mmCIF file of C-alpha atoms in Angstrom:
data_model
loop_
_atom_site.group_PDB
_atom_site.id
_atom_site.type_symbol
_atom_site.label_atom_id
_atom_site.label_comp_id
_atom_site.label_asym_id
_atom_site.label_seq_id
_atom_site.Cartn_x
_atom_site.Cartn_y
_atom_site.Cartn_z
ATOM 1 C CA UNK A 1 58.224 -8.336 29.654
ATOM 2 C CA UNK A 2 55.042 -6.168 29.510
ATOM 3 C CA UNK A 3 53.113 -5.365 27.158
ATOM 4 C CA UNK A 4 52.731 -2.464 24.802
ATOM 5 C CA UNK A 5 49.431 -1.652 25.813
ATOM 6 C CA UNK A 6 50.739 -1.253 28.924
ATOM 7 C CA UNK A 7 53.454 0.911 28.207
ATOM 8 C CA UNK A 8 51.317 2.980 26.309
ATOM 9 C CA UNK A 9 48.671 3.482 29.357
ATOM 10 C CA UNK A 10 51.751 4.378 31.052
ATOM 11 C CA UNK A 11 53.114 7.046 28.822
ATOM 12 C CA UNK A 12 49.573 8.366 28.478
ATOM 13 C CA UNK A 13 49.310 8.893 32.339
ATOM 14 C CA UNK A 14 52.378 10.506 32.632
ATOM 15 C CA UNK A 15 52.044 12.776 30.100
ATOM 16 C CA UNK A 16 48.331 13.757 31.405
ATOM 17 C CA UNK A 17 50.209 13.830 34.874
ATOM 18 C CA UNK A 18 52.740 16.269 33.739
ATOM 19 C CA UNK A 19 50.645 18.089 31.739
ATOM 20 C CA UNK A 20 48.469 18.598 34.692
ATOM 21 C CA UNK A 21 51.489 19.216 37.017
ATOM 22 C CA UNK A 22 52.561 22.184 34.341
ATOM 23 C CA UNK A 23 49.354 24.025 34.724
ATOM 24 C CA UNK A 24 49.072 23.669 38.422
ATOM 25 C CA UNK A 25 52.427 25.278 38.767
ATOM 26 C CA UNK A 26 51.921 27.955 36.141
ATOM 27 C CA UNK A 27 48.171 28.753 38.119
ATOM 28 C CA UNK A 28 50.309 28.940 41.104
ATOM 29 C CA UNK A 29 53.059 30.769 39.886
ATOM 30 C CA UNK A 30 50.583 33.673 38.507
ATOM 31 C CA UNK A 31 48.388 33.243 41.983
ATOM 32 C CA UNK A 32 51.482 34.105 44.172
ATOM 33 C CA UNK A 33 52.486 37.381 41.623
ATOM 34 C CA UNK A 34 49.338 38.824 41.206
ATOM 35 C CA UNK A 35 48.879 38.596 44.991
ATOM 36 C CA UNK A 36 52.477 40.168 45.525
ATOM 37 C CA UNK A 37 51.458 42.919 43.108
ATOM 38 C CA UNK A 38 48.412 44.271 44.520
ATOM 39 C CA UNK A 39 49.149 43.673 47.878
ATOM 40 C CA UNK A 40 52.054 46.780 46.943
ATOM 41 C CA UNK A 41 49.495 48.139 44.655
ATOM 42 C CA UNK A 42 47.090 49.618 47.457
ATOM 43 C CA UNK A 43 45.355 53.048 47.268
ATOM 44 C CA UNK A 44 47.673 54.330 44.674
ATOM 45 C CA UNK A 45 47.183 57.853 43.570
ATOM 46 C CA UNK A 46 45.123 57.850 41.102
ATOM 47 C CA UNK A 47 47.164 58.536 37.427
ATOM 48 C CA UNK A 48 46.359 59.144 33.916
ATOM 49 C CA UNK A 49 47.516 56.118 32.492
ATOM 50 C CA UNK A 50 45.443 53.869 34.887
ATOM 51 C CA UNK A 51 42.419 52.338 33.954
ATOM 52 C CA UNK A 52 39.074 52.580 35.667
ATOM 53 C CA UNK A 53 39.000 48.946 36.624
ATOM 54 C CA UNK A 54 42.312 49.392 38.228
ATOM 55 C CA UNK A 55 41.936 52.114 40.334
ATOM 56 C CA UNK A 56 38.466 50.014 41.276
ATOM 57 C CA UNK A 57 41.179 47.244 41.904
ATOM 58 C CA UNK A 58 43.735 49.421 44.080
ATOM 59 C CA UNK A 59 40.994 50.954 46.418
ATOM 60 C CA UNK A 60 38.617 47.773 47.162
ATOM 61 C CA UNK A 61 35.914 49.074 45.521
ATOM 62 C CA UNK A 62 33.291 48.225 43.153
ATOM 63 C CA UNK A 63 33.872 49.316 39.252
ATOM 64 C CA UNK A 64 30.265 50.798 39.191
ATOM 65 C CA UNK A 65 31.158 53.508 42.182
ATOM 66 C CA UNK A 66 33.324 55.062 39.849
ATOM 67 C CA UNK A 67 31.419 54.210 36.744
ATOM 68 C CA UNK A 68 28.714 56.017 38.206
ATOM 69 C CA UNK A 69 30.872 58.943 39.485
ATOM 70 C CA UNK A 70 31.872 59.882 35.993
ATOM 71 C CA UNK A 71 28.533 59.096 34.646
ATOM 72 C CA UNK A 72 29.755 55.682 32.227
ATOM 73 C CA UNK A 73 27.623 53.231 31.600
ATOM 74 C CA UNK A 74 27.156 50.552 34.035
ATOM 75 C CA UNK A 75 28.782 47.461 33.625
ATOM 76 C CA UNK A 76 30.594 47.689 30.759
ATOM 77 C CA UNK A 77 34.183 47.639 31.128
ATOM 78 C CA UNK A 78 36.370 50.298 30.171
ATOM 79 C CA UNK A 79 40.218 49.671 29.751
ATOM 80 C CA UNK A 80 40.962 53.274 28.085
ATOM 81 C CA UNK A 81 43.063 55.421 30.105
ATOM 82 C CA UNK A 82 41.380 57.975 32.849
ATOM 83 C CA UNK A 83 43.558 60.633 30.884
ATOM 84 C CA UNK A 84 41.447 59.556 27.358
ATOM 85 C CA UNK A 85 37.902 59.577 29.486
ATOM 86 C CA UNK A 86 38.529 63.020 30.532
ATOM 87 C CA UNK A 87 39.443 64.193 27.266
ATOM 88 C CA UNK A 88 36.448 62.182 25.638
ATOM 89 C CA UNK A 89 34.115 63.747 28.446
ATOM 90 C CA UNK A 90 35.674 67.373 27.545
ATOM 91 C CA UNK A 91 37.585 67.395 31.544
ATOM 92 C CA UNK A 92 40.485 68.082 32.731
ATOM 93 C CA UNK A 93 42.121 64.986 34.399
ATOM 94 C CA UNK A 94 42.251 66.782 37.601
ATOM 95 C CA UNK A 95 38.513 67.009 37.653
ATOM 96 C CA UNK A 96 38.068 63.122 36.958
ATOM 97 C CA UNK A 97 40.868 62.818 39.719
ATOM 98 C CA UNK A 98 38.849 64.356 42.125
ATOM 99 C CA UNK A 99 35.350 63.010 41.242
ATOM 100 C CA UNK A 100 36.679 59.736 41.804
ATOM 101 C CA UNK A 101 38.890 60.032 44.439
ATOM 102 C CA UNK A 102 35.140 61.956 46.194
ATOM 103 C CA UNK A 103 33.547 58.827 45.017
ATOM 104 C CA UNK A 104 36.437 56.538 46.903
ATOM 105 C CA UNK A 105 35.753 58.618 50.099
ATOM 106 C CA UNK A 106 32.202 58.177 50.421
ATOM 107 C CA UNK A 107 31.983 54.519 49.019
ATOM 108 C CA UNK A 108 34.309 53.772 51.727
ATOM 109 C CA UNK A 109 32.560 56.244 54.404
ATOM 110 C CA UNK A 110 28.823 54.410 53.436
ATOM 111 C CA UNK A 111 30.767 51.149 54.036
ATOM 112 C CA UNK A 112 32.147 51.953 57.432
ATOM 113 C CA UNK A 113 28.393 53.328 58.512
ATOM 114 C CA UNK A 114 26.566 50.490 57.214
ATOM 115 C CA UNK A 115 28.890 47.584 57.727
ATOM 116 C CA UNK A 116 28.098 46.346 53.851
ATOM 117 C CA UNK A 117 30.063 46.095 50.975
ATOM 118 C CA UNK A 118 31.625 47.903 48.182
ATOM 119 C CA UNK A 119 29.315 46.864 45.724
ATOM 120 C CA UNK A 120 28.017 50.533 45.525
ATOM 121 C CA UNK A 121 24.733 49.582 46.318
#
């Protein structure tokens, strides 16, 4: 017969084992769907409702390219809609549209010359 000490030990690895198990499979789980996402998500068109961290996301590039295109501060990140930073900035979202989409093109035309990175830099 063993002993309860041992079947305590026992319980107490299992349950650190399955606990561990749970959140290695949950980390996994999100892993594999936020890969499937963006990988579908690439150079979307640029909308109203978007973030400027996700268009950042979308086309590759550094936050601060377009931070700096629409003149926000650096480094300080902005979830409000592109449609509510045009208003704020007294734009149409057209013009924000195009400033970043310019800002897209030659982030990604200074990469290509250069051979560095889209750190904006």
């Amino acid at each position: 017969m063993k002993a309860p000490r041992d079947r305590k030990l026992f319980v107490a690895l299992l349950a650190a084992f399955l606990l561990t198990a749970t959140v290695s499979g949950v980390l996994a789980v999100r892993l594999v769907v936020r890969t499937i996402y963006w990988s579908a998500h690439q150079n979307e068109p640029i909308e109203g409702w978007m973030p400027l961290g996700y268009v950042a996301h979308s086309y590759g590039i550094s936050p601060v390219v377009l931070q700096t295109a629409l003149g926000l501060p650096i480094g300080i990140r902005d979830r409000r809609p592109l449609s509510e930073v045009a208003a704020e900035q007294g734009k149409s979202f057209e013009e924000v549209r195009k400033a970043l989409e310019a800002a897209i093109a030659a982030d990604r035309k200074r990469v290509s010359e250069t051979g560095g990175d889209h750190t904006g830099q």
